[in-house]
Amino acid sequence: DTDILAAFRVTPQPGVPPEEAGAAVAAESSTGTWTTVWTDGLTSLDRYKGRCYHIEPVPGEENQYIAYVAYPLDLFEEGSVTNMFTSIVGNVFGFKALRALRLEDLRIPPAYIKTFQGPPHGIQVERDKLNKYGRPLLGCTIKPKLGLSAKNYGRAVYECLRGGL
């Protein structure tokens, strides 16, 4: 009830022990940085550190592990889904100690969930604004986000919108 629990599928780089990879994910997604910073001495980081409390091999998968990480609620701003996800997954996916990383599961304490106010109005208001009924409302991010010519980017956006807003 005092921590957000995350399960990451971790594939360490060759030569990196799974325990080190799990600890690196926990540190990098909470209080860790790639270098020593002078501000580390201004607070007790133990209160905010993510901790890899268990790691186990993925059955049938070579060099893949599930790393279980606990994040203290004090690490997160109440009522901010964006803050929570940015903290947990915002910077760890390009981490050099890992060949691959995927967030598999997230357990959020009910007391923390209650701090999320939800949208200011319901789906019906959104449907009325868009004049779209009887089907899911979807959005997308155009990929690649860089490197497309203006013509090809426009084509990709057109195809996305043609599918329906």
PDB file of C-alpha atoms in Angstrom:
ATOM      1  CA  ASP A   1       0.000   0.000   0.000  1.00  0.00           C
ATOM      2  CA  THR A   2       3.021   2.315   0.208  1.00  0.00           C
ATOM      3  CA  ASP A   3       4.669   1.496  -3.132  1.00  0.00           C
ATOM      4  CA  ILE A   4       3.892   1.317  -6.818  1.00  0.00           C
ATOM      5  CA  LEU A   5       5.058  -2.097  -8.019  1.00  0.00           C
ATOM      6  CA  ALA A   6       6.370  -2.547 -11.550  1.00  0.00           C
ATOM      7  CA  ALA A   7       7.375  -5.702 -13.394  1.00  0.00           C
ATOM      8  CA  PHE A   8       9.875  -5.142 -16.213  1.00  0.00           C
ATOM      9  CA  ARG A   9      11.003  -7.740 -18.754  1.00  0.00           C
ATOM     10  CA  VAL A  10      14.752  -7.151 -18.868  1.00  0.00           C
ATOM     11  CA  THR A  11      17.315  -8.391 -21.380  1.00  0.00           C
ATOM     12  CA  PRO A  12      20.752  -7.359 -20.094  1.00  0.00           C
ATOM     13  CA  GLN A  13      23.656  -6.616 -22.407  1.00  0.00           C
ATOM     14  CA  PRO A  14      26.202  -9.467 -22.608  1.00  0.00           C
ATOM     15  CA  GLY A  15      28.283  -9.572 -19.436  1.00  0.00           C
ATOM     16  CA  VAL A  16      25.772  -7.612 -17.326  1.00  0.00           C
ATOM     17  CA  PRO A  17      24.358  -9.771 -14.500  1.00  0.00           C
ATOM     18  CA  PRO A  18      20.540  -9.724 -14.252  1.00  0.00           C
ATOM     19  CA  GLU A  19      20.689  -8.375 -10.686  1.00  0.00           C
ATOM     20  CA  GLU A  20      22.781  -5.433 -11.855  1.00  0.00           C
ATOM     21  CA  ALA A  21      20.367  -4.782 -14.744  1.00  0.00           C
ATOM     22  CA  GLY A  22      17.372  -4.830 -12.374  1.00  0.00           C
ATOM     23  CA  ALA A  23      19.092  -2.506  -9.909  1.00  0.00           C
ATOM     24  CA  ALA A  24      20.028  -0.167 -12.764  1.00  0.00           C
ATOM     25  CA  VAL A  25      16.399   0.021 -13.938  1.00  0.00           C
ATOM     26  CA  ALA A  26      15.234   0.796 -10.392  1.00  0.00           C
ATOM     27  CA  ALA A  27      17.867   3.491  -9.915  1.00  0.00           C
ATOM     28  CA  GLU A  28      17.568   5.117 -13.338  1.00  0.00           C
ATOM     29  CA  SER A  29      13.786   5.329 -13.102  1.00  0.00           C
ATOM     30  CA  SER A  30      13.840   6.930  -9.651  1.00  0.00           C
ATOM     31  CA  THR A  31      16.802   8.793  -8.143  1.00  0.00           C
ATOM     32  CA  GLY A  32      19.802   7.576 -10.141  1.00  0.00           C
ATOM     33  CA  THR A  33      21.755   9.569 -12.698  1.00  0.00           C
ATOM     34  CA  TRP A  34      24.611   8.670 -14.993  1.00  0.00           C
ATOM     35  CA  THR A  35      26.977  10.886 -13.004  1.00  0.00           C
ATOM     36  CA  THR A  36      27.460  12.202  -9.480  1.00  0.00           C
ATOM     37  CA  VAL A  37      25.661  15.483  -8.902  1.00  0.00           C
ATOM     38  CA  TRP A  38      26.224  17.929  -6.048  1.00  0.00           C
ATOM     39  CA  THR A  39      22.505  18.030  -5.213  1.00  0.00           C
ATOM     40  CA  ASP A  40      22.581  14.380  -4.071  1.00  0.00           C
ATOM     41  CA  GLY A  41      23.759  15.580  -0.672  1.00  0.00           C
ATOM     42  CA  LEU A  42      20.806  17.919  -0.175  1.00  0.00           C
ATOM     43  CA  THR A  43      18.242  15.201   0.546  1.00  0.00           C
ATOM     44  CA  SER A  44      17.992  11.645   1.771  1.00  0.00           C
ATOM     45  CA  LEU A  45      17.671   9.700  -1.452  1.00  0.00           C
ATOM     46  CA  ASP A  46      16.745   6.487   0.379  1.00  0.00           C
ATOM     47  CA  ARG A  47      13.232   7.846   0.848  1.00  0.00           C
ATOM     48  CA  TYR A  48      12.746   8.093  -2.934  1.00  0.00           C
ATOM     49  CA  LYS A  49      14.793   5.224  -4.367  1.00  0.00           C
ATOM     50  CA  GLY A  50      13.204   2.590  -6.517  1.00  0.00           C
ATOM     51  CA  ARG A  51      14.265  -0.867  -5.365  1.00  0.00           C
ATOM     52  CA  CYS A  52      14.570  -4.044  -7.397  1.00  0.00           C
ATOM     53  CA  TYR A  53      13.298  -6.501  -4.791  1.00  0.00           C
ATOM     54  CA  HIS A  54      13.126  -9.672  -6.911  1.00  0.00           C
ATOM     55  CA  ILE A  55      14.360 -10.925 -10.261  1.00  0.00           C
ATOM     56  CA  GLU A  56      13.490 -14.198 -11.957  1.00  0.00           C
ATOM     57  CA  PRO A  57      14.235 -15.774 -15.332  1.00  0.00           C
ATOM     58  CA  VAL A  58      11.484 -15.795 -17.964  1.00  0.00           C
ATOM     59  CA  PRO A  59      10.666 -19.478 -18.594  1.00  0.00           C
ATOM     60  CA  GLY A  60      11.729 -20.597 -22.058  1.00  0.00           C
ATOM     61  CA  GLU A  61      13.517 -17.322 -22.893  1.00  0.00           C
ATOM     62  CA  GLU A  62      17.294 -17.110 -22.873  1.00  0.00           C
ATOM     63  CA  ASN A  63      18.798 -14.120 -21.043  1.00  0.00           C
ATOM     64  CA  GLN A  64      15.396 -12.577 -20.242  1.00  0.00           C
ATOM     65  CA  TYR A  65      14.285 -11.804 -16.708  1.00  0.00           C
ATOM     66  CA  ILE A  66      11.384 -10.227 -14.887  1.00  0.00           C
ATOM     67  CA  ALA A  67      12.705  -7.520 -12.580  1.00  0.00           C
ATOM     68  CA  TYR A  68      10.244  -6.461  -9.870  1.00  0.00           C
ATOM     69  CA  VAL A  69      10.724  -2.861  -8.786  1.00  0.00           C
ATOM     70  CA  ALA A  70       9.031  -1.025  -5.893  1.00  0.00           C
ATOM     71  CA  TYR A  71       8.706   2.755  -6.068  1.00  0.00           C
ATOM     72  CA  PRO A  72       7.776   4.688  -2.902  1.00  0.00           C
ATOM     73  CA  LEU A  73       4.682   6.847  -3.361  1.00  0.00           C
ATOM     74  CA  ASP A  74       6.656   9.872  -2.133  1.00  0.00           C
ATOM     75  CA  LEU A  75       8.464   9.765  -5.483  1.00  0.00           C
ATOM     76  CA  PHE A  76       5.298  10.785  -7.348  1.00  0.00           C
ATOM     77  CA  GLU A  77       3.053  13.812  -7.561  1.00  0.00           C
ATOM     78  CA  GLU A  78      -0.484  13.015  -6.433  1.00  0.00           C
ATOM     79  CA  GLY A  79      -3.111  13.023  -9.148  1.00  0.00           C
ATOM     80  CA  SER A  80      -0.648  13.054 -12.059  1.00  0.00           C
ATOM     81  CA  VAL A  81      -0.683  10.036 -14.352  1.00  0.00           C
ATOM     82  CA  THR A  82       1.833  11.852 -16.553  1.00  0.00           C
ATOM     83  CA  ASN A  83       4.288  12.309 -13.678  1.00  0.00           C
ATOM     84  CA  MET A  84       3.948   8.669 -12.631  1.00  0.00           C
ATOM     85  CA  PHE A  85       4.536   7.194 -16.094  1.00  0.00           C
ATOM     86  CA  THR A  86       7.267   9.663 -17.004  1.00  0.00           C
ATOM     87  CA  SER A  87       9.116   8.765 -13.814  1.00  0.00           C
ATOM     88  CA  ILE A  88       8.777   5.011 -14.283  1.00  0.00           C
ATOM     89  CA  VAL A  89       9.348   4.643 -18.027  1.00  0.00           C
ATOM     90  CA  GLY A  90      10.565   8.019 -19.236  1.00  0.00           C
ATOM     91  CA  ASN A  91      14.307   7.486 -19.358  1.00  0.00           C
ATOM     92  CA  VAL A  92      15.063   3.806 -18.855  1.00  0.00           C
ATOM     93  CA  PHE A  93      14.362   2.318 -22.277  1.00  0.00           C
ATOM     94  CA  GLY A  94      17.587   3.581 -23.832  1.00  0.00           C
ATOM     95  CA  PHE A  95      19.731   2.497 -20.890  1.00  0.00           C
ATOM     96  CA  LYS A  96      23.120   1.122 -22.001  1.00  0.00           C
ATOM     97  CA  ALA A  97      23.194  -1.818 -19.562  1.00  0.00           C
ATOM     98  CA  LEU A  98      20.149  -3.284 -21.299  1.00  0.00           C
ATOM     99  CA  ARG A  99      19.634  -4.828 -24.691  1.00  0.00           C
ATOM    100  CA  ALA A 100      15.843  -4.677 -24.263  1.00  0.00           C
ATOM    101  CA  LEU A 101      13.314  -3.568 -21.658  1.00  0.00           C
ATOM    102  CA  ARG A 102       9.529  -3.719 -21.499  1.00  0.00           C
ATOM    103  CA  LEU A 103       7.113  -2.737 -18.755  1.00  0.00           C
ATOM    104  CA  GLU A 104       4.945  -5.832 -18.262  1.00  0.00           C
ATOM    105  CA  ASP A 105       2.785  -4.929 -15.262  1.00  0.00           C
ATOM    106  CA  LEU A 106       2.109  -2.090 -12.863  1.00  0.00           C
ATOM    107  CA  ARG A 107       0.340  -2.301  -9.494  1.00  0.00           C
ATOM    108  CA  ILE A 108      -0.864   1.005  -8.101  1.00  0.00           C
ATOM    109  CA  PRO A 109      -2.111   1.278  -4.491  1.00  0.00           C
ATOM    110  CA  PRO A 110      -5.838   2.146  -4.269  1.00  0.00           C
ATOM    111  CA  ALA A 111      -5.128   5.206  -2.095  1.00  0.00           C
ATOM    112  CA  TYR A 112      -2.909   6.662  -4.831  1.00  0.00           C
ATOM    113  CA  ILE A 113      -5.434   5.838  -7.573  1.00  0.00           C
ATOM    114  CA  LYS A 114      -8.025   7.863  -5.647  1.00  0.00           C
ATOM    115  CA  THR A 115      -5.873  10.989  -6.130  1.00  0.00           C
ATOM    116  CA  PHE A 116      -6.532  10.873  -9.894  1.00  0.00           C
ATOM    117  CA  GLN A 117      -9.542  13.052 -10.603  1.00  0.00           C
ATOM    118  CA  GLY A 118     -10.225  11.626 -14.034  1.00  0.00           C
ATOM    119  CA  PRO A 119     -11.392  13.607 -17.028  1.00  0.00           C
ATOM    120  CA  PRO A 120     -13.453  16.749 -16.430  1.00  0.00           C
ATOM    121  CA  HIS A 121     -16.333  15.233 -18.407  1.00  0.00           C
ATOM    122  CA  GLY A 122     -17.280  11.857 -19.806  1.00  0.00           C
ATOM    123  CA  ILE A 123     -17.055  10.122 -23.155  1.00  0.00           C
ATOM    124  CA  GLN A 124     -20.456  11.413 -24.249  1.00  0.00           C
ATOM    125  CA  VAL A 125     -19.205  15.019 -24.227  1.00  0.00           C
ATOM    126  CA  GLU A 126     -16.198  13.979 -26.350  1.00  0.00           C
ATOM    127  CA  ARG A 127     -18.451  12.153 -28.813  1.00  0.00           C
ATOM    128  CA  ASP A 128     -20.743  15.174 -29.032  1.00  0.00           C
ATOM    129  CA  LYS A 129     -17.787  17.518 -29.711  1.00  0.00           C
ATOM    130  CA  LEU A 130     -16.460  15.231 -32.464  1.00  0.00           C
ATOM    131  CA  ASN A 131     -19.880  14.143 -33.719  1.00  0.00           C
ATOM    132  CA  LYS A 132     -18.637  10.520 -33.695  1.00  0.00           C
ATOM    133  CA  TYR A 133     -20.780   7.730 -32.278  1.00  0.00           C
ATOM    134  CA  GLY A 134     -20.951   3.950 -32.308  1.00  0.00           C
ATOM    135  CA  ARG A 135     -17.227   3.225 -32.620  1.00  0.00           C
ATOM    136  CA  PRO A 136     -14.012   3.585 -30.641  1.00  0.00           C
ATOM    137  CA  LEU A 137     -12.203   6.917 -30.597  1.00  0.00           C
ATOM    138  CA  LEU A 138      -8.542   6.336 -31.421  1.00  0.00           C
ATOM    139  CA  GLY A 139      -5.453   8.448 -31.924  1.00  0.00           C
ATOM    140  CA  CYS A 140      -1.969   7.683 -33.151  1.00  0.00           C
ATOM    141  CA  THR A 141       1.577   8.935 -33.256  1.00  0.00           C
ATOM    142  CA  ILE A 142       3.136   9.082 -36.702  1.00  0.00           C
ATOM    143  CA  LYS A 143       6.322   7.015 -36.919  1.00  0.00           C
ATOM    144  CA  PRO A 144       9.026   7.623 -37.686  1.00  0.00           C
ATOM    145  CA  LYS A 145       8.676  10.966 -35.962  1.00  0.00           C
ATOM    146  CA  LEU A 146      11.789  12.238 -37.750  1.00  0.00           C
ATOM    147  CA  GLY A 147      13.128  11.730 -41.257  1.00  0.00           C
ATOM    148  CA  LEU A 148       9.970  11.759 -43.369  1.00  0.00           C
ATOM    149  CA  SER A 149       9.709  14.345 -46.124  1.00  0.00           C
ATOM    150  CA  ALA A 150       6.858  16.832 -45.772  1.00  0.00           C
ATOM    151  CA  LYS A 151       4.997  14.993 -48.542  1.00  0.00           C
ATOM    152  CA  ASN A 152       5.361  11.568 -46.907  1.00  0.00           C
ATOM    153  CA  TYR A 153       4.563  12.933 -43.455  1.00  0.00           C
ATOM    154  CA  GLY A 154       1.410  14.507 -44.879  1.00  0.00           C
ATOM    155  CA  ARG A 155       0.518  11.207 -46.539  1.00  0.00           C
ATOM    156  CA  ALA A 156       0.935   9.330 -43.242  1.00  0.00           C
ATOM    157  CA  VAL A 157      -1.203  11.899 -41.393  1.00  0.00           C
ATOM    158  CA  TYR A 158      -3.850  11.720 -44.124  1.00  0.00           C
ATOM    159  CA  GLU A 159      -4.011   7.916 -43.895  1.00  0.00           C
ATOM    160  CA  CYS A 160      -4.310   8.119 -40.116  1.00  0.00           C
ATOM    161  CA  LEU A 161      -7.103  10.679 -40.285  1.00  0.00           C
ATOM    162  CA  ARG A 162      -8.828   8.819 -43.101  1.00  0.00           C
ATOM    163  CA  GLY A 163      -9.228   5.950 -40.667  1.00  0.00           C
ATOM    164  CA  GLY A 164     -11.359   8.288 -38.576  1.00  0.00           C
ATOM    165  CA  LEU A 165     -10.838  10.709 -35.762  1.00  0.00           C
TER     166      LEU A 165
END
